[in-house]
mmCIF file of C-alpha atoms in Angstrom:
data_model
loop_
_atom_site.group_PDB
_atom_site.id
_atom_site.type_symbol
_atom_site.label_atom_id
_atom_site.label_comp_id
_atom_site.label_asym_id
_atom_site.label_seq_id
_atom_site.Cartn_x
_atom_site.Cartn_y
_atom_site.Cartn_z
ATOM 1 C CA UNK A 1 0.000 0.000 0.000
ATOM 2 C CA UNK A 2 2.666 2.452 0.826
ATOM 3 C CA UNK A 3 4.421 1.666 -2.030
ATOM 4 C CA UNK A 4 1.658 1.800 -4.611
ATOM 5 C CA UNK A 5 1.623 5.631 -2.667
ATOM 6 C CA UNK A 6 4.263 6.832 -3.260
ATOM 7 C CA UNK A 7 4.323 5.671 -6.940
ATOM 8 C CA UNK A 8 1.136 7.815 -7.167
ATOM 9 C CA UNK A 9 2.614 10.758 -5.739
ATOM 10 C CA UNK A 10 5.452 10.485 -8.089
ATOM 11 C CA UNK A 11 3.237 10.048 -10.442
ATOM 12 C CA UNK A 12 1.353 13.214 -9.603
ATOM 13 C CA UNK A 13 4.694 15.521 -8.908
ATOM 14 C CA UNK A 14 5.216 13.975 -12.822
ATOM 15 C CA UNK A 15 1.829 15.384 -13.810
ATOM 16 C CA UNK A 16 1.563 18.625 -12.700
ATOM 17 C CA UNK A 17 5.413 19.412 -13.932
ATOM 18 C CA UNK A 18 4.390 18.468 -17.653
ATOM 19 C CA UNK A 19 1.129 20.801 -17.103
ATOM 20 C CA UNK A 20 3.428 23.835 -15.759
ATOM 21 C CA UNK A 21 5.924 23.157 -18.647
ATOM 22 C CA UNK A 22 3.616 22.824 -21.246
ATOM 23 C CA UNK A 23 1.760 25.869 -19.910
ATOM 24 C CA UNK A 24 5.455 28.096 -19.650
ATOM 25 C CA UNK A 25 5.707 27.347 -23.756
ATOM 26 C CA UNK A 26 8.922 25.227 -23.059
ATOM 27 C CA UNK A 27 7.616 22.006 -25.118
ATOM 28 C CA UNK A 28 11.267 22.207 -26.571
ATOM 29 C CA UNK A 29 13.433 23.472 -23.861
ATOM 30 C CA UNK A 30 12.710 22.228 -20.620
ATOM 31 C CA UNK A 31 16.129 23.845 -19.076
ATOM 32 C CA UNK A 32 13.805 27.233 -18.975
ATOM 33 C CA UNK A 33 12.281 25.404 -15.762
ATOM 34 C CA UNK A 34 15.623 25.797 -13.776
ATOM 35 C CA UNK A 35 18.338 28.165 -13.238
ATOM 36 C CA UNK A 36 21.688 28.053 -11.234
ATOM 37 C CA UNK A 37 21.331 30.883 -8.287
ATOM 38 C CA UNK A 38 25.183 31.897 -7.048
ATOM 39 C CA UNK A 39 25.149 33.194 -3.381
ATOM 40 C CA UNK A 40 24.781 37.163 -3.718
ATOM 41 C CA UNK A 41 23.345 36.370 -7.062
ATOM 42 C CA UNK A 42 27.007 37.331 -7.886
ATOM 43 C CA UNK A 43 28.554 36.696 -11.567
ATOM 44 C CA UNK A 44 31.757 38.130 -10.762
ATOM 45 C CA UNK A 45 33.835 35.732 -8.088
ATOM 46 C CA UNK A 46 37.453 35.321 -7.521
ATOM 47 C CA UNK A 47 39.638 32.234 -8.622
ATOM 48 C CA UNK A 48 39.821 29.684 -5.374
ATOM 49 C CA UNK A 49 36.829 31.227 -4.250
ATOM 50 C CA UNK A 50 33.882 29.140 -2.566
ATOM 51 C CA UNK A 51 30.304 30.299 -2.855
ATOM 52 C CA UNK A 52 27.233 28.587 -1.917
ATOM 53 C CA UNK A 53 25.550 27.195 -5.269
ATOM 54 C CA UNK A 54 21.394 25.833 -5.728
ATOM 55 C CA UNK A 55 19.383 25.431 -8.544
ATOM 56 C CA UNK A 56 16.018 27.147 -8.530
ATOM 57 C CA UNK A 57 13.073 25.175 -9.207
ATOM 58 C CA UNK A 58 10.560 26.888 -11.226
ATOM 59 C CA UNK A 59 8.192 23.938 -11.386
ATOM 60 C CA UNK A 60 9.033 22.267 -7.551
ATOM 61 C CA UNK A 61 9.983 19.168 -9.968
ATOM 62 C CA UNK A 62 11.650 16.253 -7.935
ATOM 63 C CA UNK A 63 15.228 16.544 -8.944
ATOM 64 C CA UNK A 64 17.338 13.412 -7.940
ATOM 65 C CA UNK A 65 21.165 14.178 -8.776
ATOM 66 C CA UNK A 66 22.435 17.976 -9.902
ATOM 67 C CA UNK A 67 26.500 18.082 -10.880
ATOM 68 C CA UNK A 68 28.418 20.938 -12.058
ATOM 69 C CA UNK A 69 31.026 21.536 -14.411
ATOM 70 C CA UNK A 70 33.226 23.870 -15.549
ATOM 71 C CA UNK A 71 35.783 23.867 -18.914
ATOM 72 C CA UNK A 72 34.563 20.080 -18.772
ATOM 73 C CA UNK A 73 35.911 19.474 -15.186
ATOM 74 C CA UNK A 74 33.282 18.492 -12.577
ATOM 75 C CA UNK A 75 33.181 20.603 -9.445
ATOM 76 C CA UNK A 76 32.301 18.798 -6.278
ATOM 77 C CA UNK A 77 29.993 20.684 -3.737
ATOM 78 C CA UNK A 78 30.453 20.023 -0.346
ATOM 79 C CA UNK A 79 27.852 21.224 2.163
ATOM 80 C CA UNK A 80 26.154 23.333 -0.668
ATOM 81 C CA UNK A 81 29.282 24.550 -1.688
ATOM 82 C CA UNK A 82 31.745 24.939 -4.348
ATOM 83 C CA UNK A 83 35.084 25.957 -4.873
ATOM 84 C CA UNK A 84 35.969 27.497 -8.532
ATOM 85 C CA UNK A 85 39.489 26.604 -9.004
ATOM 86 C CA UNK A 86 39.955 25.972 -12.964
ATOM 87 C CA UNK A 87 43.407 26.487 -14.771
ATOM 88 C CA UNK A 88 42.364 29.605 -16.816
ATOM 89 C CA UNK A 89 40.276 32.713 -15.585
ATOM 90 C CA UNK A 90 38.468 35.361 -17.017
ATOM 91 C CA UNK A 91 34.789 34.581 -19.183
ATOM 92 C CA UNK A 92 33.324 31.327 -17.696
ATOM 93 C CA UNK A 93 30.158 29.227 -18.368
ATOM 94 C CA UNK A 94 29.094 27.591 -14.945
ATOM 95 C CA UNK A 95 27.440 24.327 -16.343
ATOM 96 C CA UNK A 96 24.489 22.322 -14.340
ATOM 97 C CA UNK A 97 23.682 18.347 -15.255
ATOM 98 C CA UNK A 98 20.359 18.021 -13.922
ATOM 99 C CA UNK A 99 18.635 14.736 -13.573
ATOM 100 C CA UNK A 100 14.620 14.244 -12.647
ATOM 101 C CA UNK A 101 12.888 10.973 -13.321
ATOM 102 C CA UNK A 102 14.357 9.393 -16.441
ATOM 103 C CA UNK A 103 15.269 12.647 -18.098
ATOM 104 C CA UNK A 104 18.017 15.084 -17.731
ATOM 105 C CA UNK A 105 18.711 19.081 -18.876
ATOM 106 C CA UNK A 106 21.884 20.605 -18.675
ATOM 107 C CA UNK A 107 21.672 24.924 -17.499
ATOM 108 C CA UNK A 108 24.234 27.405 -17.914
ATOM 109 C CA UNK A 109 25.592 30.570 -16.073
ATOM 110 C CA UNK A 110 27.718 33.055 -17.436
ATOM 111 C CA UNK A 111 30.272 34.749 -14.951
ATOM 112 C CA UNK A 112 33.810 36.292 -15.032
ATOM 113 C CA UNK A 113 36.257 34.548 -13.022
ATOM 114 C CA UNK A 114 38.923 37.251 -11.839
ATOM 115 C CA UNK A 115 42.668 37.001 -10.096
ATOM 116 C CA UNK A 116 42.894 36.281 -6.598
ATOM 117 C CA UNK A 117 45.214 38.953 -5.790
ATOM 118 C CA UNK A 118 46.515 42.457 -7.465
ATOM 119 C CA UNK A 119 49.400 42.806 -9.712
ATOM 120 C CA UNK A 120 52.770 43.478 -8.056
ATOM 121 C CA UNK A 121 54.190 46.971 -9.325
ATOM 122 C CA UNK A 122 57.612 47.313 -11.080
ATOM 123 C CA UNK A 123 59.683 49.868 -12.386
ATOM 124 C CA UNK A 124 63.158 49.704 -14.530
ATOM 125 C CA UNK A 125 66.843 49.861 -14.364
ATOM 126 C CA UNK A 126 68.853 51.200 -18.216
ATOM 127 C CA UNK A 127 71.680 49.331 -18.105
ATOM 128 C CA UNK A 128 72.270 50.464 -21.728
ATOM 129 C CA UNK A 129 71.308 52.790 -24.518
ATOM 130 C CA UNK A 130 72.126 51.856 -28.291
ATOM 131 C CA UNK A 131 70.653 53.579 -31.627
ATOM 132 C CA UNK A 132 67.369 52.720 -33.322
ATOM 133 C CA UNK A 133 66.086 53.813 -36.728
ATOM 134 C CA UNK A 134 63.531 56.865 -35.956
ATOM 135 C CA UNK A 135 61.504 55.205 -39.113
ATOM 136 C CA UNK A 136 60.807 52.250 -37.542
ATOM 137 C CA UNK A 137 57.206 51.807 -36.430
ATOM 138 C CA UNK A 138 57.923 48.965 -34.191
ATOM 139 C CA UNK A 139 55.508 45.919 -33.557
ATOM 140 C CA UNK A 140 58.005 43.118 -32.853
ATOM 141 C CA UNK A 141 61.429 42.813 -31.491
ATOM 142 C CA UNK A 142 62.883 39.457 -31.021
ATOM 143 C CA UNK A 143 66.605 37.990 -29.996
ATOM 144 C CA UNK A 144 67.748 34.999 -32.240
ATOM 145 C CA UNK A 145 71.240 33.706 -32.156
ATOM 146 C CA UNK A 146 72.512 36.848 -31.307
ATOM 147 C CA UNK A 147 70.555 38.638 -34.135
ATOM 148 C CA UNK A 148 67.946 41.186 -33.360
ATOM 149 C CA UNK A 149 64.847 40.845 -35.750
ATOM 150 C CA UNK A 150 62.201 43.649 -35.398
ATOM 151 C CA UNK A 151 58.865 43.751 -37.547
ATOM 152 C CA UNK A 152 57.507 47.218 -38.434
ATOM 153 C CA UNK A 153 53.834 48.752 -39.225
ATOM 154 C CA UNK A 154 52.098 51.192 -41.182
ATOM 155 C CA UNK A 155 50.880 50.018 -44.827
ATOM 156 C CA UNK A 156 53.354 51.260 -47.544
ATOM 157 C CA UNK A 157 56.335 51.236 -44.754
ATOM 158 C CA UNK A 158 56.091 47.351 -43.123
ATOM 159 C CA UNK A 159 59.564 45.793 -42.849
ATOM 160 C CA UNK A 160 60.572 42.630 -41.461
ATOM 161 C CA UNK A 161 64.120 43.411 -40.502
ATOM 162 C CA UNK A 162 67.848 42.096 -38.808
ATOM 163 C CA UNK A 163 69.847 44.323 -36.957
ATOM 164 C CA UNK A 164 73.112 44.942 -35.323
ATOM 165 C CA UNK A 165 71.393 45.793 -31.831
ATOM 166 C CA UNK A 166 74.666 47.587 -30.665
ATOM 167 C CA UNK A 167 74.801 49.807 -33.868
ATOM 168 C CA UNK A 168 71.315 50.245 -34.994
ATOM 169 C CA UNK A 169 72.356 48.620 -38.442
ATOM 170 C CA UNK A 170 70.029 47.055 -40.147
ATOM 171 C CA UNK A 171 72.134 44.022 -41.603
ATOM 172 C CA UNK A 172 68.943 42.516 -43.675
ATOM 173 C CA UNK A 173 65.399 44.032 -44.756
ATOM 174 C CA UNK A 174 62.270 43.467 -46.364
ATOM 175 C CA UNK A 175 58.996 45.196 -47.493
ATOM 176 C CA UNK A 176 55.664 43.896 -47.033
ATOM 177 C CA UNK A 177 53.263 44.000 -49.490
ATOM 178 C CA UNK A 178 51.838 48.282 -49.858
ATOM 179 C CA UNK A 179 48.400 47.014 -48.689
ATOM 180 C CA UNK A 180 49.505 45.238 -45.373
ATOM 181 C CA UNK A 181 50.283 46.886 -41.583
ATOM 182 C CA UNK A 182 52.846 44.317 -40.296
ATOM 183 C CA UNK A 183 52.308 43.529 -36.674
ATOM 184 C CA UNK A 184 54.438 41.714 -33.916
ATOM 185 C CA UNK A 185 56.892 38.586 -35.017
ATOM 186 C CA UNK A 186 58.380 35.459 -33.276
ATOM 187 C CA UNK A 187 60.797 32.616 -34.331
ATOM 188 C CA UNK A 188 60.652 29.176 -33.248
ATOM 189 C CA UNK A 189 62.309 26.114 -34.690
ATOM 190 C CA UNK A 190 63.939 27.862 -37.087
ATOM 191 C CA UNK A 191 61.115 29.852 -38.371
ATOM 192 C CA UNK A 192 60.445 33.362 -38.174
ATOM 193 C CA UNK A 193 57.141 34.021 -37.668
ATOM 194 C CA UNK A 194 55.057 37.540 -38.260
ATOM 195 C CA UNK A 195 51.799 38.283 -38.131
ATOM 196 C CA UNK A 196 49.531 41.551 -40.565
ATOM 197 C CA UNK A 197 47.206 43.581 -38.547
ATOM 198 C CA UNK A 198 44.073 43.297 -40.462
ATOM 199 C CA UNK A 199 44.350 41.308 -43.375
ATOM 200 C CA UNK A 200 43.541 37.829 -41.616
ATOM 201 C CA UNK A 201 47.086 35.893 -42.343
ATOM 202 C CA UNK A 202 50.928 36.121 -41.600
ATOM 203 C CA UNK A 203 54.040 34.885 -42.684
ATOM 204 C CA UNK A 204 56.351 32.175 -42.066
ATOM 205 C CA UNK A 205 59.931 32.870 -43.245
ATOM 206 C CA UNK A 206 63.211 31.401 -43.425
ATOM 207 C CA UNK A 207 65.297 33.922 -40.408
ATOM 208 C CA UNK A 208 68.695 33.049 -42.134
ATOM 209 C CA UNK A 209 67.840 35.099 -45.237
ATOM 210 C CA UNK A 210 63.970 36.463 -44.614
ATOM 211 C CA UNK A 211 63.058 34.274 -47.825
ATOM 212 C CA UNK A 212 59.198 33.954 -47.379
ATOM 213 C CA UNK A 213 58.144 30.204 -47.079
ATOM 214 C CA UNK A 214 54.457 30.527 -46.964
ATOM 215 C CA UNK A 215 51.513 32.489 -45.883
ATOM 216 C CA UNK A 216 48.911 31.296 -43.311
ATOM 217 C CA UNK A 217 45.215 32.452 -42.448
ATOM 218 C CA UNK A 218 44.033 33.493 -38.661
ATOM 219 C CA UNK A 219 41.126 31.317 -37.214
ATOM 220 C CA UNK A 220 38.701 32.583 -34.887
ATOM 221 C CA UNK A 221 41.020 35.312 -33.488
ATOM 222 C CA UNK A 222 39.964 38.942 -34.331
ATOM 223 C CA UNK A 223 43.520 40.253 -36.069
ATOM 224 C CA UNK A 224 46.972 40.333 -36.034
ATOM 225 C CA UNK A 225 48.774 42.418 -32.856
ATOM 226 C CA UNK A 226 52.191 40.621 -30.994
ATOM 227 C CA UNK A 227 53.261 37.179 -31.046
ATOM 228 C CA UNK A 228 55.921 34.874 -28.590
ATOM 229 C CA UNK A 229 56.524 31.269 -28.484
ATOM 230 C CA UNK A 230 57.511 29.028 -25.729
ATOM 231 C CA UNK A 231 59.596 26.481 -27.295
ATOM 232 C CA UNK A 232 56.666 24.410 -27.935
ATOM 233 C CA UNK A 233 53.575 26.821 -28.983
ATOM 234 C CA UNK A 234 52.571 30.194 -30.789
ATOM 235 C CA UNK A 235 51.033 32.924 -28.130
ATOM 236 C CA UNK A 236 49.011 35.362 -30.608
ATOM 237 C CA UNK A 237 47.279 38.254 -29.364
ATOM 238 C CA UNK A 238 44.734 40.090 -31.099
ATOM 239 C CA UNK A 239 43.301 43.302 -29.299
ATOM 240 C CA UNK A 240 40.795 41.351 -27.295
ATOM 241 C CA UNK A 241 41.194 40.019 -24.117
ATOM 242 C CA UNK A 242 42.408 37.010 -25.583
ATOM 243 C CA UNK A 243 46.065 35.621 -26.629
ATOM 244 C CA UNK A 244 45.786 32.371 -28.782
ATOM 245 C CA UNK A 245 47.686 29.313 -28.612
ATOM 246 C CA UNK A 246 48.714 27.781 -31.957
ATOM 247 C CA UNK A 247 50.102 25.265 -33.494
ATOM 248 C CA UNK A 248 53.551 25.707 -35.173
ATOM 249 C CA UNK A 249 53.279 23.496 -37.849
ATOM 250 C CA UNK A 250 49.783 23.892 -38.832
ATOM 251 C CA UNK A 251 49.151 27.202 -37.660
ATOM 252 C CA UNK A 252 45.947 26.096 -36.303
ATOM 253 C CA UNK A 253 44.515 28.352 -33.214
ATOM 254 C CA UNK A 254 44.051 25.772 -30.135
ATOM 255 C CA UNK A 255 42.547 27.483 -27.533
ATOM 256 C CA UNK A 256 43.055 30.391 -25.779
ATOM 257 C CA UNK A 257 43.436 32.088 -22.201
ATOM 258 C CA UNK A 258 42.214 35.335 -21.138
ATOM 259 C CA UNK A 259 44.191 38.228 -19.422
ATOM 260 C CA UNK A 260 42.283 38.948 -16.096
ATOM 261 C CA UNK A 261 43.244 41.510 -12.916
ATOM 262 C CA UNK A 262 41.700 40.776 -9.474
ATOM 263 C CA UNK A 263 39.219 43.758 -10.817
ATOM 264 C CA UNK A 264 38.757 43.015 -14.439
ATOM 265 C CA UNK A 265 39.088 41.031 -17.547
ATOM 266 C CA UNK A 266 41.579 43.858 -19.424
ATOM 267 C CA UNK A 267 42.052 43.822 -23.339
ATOM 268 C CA UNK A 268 45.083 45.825 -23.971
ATOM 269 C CA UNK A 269 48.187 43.297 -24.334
ATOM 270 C CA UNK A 270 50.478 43.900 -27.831
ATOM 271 C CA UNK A 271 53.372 43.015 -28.646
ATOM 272 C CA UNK A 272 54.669 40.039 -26.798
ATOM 273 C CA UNK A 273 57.340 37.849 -25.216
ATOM 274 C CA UNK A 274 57.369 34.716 -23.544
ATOM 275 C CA UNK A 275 60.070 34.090 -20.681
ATOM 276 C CA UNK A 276 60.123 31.632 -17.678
ATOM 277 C CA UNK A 277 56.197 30.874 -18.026
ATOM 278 C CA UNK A 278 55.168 34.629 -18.427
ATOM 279 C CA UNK A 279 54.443 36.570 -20.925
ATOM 280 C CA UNK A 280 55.532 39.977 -21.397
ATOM 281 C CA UNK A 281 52.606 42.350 -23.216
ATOM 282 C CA UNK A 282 53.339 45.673 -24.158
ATOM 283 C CA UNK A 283 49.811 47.512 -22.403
ATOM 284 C CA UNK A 284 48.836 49.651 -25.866
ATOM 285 C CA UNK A 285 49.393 52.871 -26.006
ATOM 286 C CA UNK A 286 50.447 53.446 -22.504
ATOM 287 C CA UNK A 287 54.023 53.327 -20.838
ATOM 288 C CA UNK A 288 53.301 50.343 -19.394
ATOM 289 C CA UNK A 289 53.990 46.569 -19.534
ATOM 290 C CA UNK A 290 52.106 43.597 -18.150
ATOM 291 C CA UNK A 291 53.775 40.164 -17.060
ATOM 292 C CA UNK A 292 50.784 37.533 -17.452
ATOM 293 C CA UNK A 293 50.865 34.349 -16.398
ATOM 294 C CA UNK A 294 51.207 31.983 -19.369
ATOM 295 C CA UNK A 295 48.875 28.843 -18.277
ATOM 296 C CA UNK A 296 46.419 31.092 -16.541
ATOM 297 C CA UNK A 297 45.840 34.595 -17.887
ATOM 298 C CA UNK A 298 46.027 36.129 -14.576
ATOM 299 C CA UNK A 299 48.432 39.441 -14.732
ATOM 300 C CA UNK A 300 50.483 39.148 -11.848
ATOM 301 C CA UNK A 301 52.466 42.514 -12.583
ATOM 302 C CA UNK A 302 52.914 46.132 -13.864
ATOM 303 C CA UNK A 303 55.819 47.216 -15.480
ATOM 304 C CA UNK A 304 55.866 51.148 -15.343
ATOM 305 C CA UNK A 305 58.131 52.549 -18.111
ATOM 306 C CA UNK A 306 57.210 56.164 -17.336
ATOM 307 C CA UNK A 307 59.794 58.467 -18.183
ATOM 308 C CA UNK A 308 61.585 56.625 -20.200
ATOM 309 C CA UNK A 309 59.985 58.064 -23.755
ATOM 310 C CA UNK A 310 61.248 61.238 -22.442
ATOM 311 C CA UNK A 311 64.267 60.087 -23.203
ATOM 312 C CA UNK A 312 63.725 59.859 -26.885
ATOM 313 C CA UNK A 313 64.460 63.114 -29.651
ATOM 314 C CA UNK A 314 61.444 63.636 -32.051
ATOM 315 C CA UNK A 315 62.507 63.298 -35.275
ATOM 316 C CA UNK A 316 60.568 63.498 -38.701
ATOM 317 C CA UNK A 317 58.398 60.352 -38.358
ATOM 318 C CA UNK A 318 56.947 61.278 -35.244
ATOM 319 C CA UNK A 319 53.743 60.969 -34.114
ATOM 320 C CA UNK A 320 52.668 62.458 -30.849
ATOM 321 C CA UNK A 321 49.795 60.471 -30.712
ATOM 322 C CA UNK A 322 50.849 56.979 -31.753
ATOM 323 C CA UNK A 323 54.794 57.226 -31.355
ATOM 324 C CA UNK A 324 54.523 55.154 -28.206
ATOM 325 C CA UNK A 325 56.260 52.244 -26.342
ATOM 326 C CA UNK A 326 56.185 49.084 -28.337
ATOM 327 C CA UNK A 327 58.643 46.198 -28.491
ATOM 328 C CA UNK A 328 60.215 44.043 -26.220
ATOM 329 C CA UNK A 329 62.862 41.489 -26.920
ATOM 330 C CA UNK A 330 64.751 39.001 -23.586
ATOM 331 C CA UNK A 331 68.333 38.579 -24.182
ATOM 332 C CA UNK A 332 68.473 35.165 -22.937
ATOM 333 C CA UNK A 333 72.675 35.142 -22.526
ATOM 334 C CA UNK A 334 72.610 38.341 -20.927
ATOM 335 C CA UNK A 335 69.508 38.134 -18.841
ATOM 336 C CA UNK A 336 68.277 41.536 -19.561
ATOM 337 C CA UNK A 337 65.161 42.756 -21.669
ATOM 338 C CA UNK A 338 65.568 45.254 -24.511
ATOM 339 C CA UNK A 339 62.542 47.618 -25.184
ATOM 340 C CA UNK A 340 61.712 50.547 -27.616
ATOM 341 C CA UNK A 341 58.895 52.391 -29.232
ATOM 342 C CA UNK A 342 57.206 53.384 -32.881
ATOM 343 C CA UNK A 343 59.591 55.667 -33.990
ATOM 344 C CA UNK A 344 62.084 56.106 -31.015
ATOM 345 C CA UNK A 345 65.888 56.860 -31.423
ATOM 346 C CA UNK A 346 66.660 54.655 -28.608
ATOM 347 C CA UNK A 347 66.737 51.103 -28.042
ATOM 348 C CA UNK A 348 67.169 49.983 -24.268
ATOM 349 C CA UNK A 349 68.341 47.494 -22.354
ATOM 350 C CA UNK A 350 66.879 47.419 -18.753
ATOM 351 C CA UNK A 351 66.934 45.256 -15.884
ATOM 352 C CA UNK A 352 63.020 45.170 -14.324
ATOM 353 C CA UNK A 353 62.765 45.967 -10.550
ATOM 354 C CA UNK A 354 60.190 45.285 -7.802
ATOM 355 C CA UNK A 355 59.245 48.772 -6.778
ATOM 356 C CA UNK A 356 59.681 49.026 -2.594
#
């Protein structure tokens, strides 16, 4: 008797959540009936952070099992809780596997997943001052066997270049195409690598004579701004939020990570360079540099360059708007970074400081 009961309750509970469901319109898309509530209705919480987690019930349907997910990685909850600890921050989709009877829905929330803690602040030591060519619109520097190689912008004046560092001369050149802006460059396994602003593809060249090997397309990634390896992968950034992973040999995009403060998802990083598992991103247009963590986006410091573009002499190319800092290059042998701007007469080497 009990049994037969509670099989009629069941039954019931069954009943009237088909009548509300099919009275809410949501014949097709019975996830409408649930929603995932975050404690403080928050959708901005902190990496590590745990928040209390339900599911509201639009329908008071029996619900026997609810597990959530997150970059395809189940989160436990413990005591109504759960801790958000993925490997990469910034734009998340909070995932809930719902079961009720014999059927399941899956819901999703949206939220931003920032950096437990605020970037550390540096400042700069010049160690060194050498010449650089005034009609250079840097977007890439890069060290390779000893050889500086530094990609330039603007369309009608894009250069892929090698220099003499301690001179300024340019020992090899070549001119992009009059309709392309040439954007940051990279070199890895004996490729040199450059990306175009806005025309969707870069090259891949030969470094020991810049003979052009092929072209390749962008993917999902908006345009063309600075680009780093580390020994294994491609970082591409692309004046979003994002920087790209890809693929060496096929050029394929593979994923991404975002660059996040413990305040906000920021979308500023250029030109780049990879060393000790972080990148170094040139903030745009300000005298500034980030140092990002490569695996998980967060931007664990602040390089402040100030005064050092007042260190530069104007000279015919310049541009008080857009003559700013841009380029940075890590001389592995001497340990030191060397950075510049579009259009500067300086190139410098510095040694970067924890400010007191």
């Amino acid at each position: 008797m009990k049994h037969a009961l509670k099989t009629m309750v069941k039954l019931l509970s069954i009943f009237s959540f088909l009548l509300f469901f099919l009275g809410c319109g949501g014949e097709n898309d019975p996830s409408k009936l649930f929603s995932i509530e975050l404690e403080g209705n928050k959708n901005k919480l902190v990496h590590g952070q745990e928040v209390a987690v339900s599911i509201k019930n639009k329908g008071d349907i029996p619900v026997t099992e609810v597990h959530y997910f997150m970059d395809g990685e189940e989160i436990p909850v413990e005591n109504g809780k759960l801790t958000l600890n993925p490997r990469t921050l910034g734009n998340k989709e909070l995932t809930a596997q719902i079961k009720y009877g014999e059927q399941s829905v899956e819901i999703r929330e949206n939220l931003r997943l920032l950096s437990a803690t605020a970037p550390e602040i540096y400042t700069y030591e010049i160690l060194n001052t050498y010449p650089h060519d005034t009609s250079a619109y840097t977007q890439g520097l890069e060290f390779y066997e000893g050889v500086l190689y530094e990609s330039t912008g603007k369309r009608g004046l894009s250069t892929v270049r090698k220099v003499n560092y301690e001179t300024g001369e340019i020992i090899q050149r070549i001119d992009l195409e009059q309709t392309v802006f040439g954007e940051g460059l990279t070199v890895l396994n004996n490729k040199l690598y450059q990306l175009t602003w806005q025309s969707g593809f870069g090259y891949v060249y030969d470094p020991s004579n810049l003979e052009k090997l092929q072209n390749f397309s962008y993917g999902e990634s908006r345009e063309g701004w600075g680009l780093c390896n580390d020994g294994t992968k491609l970082f591409k950034s692309d004046g979003t939020e994002r920087i790209w992973f890809l693929d060496p040999s096929t050029l394929e995009e593979q994923g991404y990570i975002e660059t996040v403060t413990n305040k906000s998802i920021f979308n500023k990083a250029n030109e780049l360079e990879y060393v000790n598992g972080k990148i170094y991103a040139n903030v745009y247009q300000r005298e500034s540099m980030m140092i990002i963590d490569a695996v998980s986006g967060a931007i664990e410091g602040v390089i402040n360059f100030g005064g050092l573009k007042s260190k530069i002499k104007k000279s015919q190319d310049w541009d008080d708007a857009n003559s700013v800092l841009n380029g940075v290059a890590y001389h592995k042998e001497r340990g030191t970074f060397f950075v510049t701007g579009k259009n500067w007469d300086k190139l410098f080497e510095v040694k970067i400081l924890k400010k007191n």
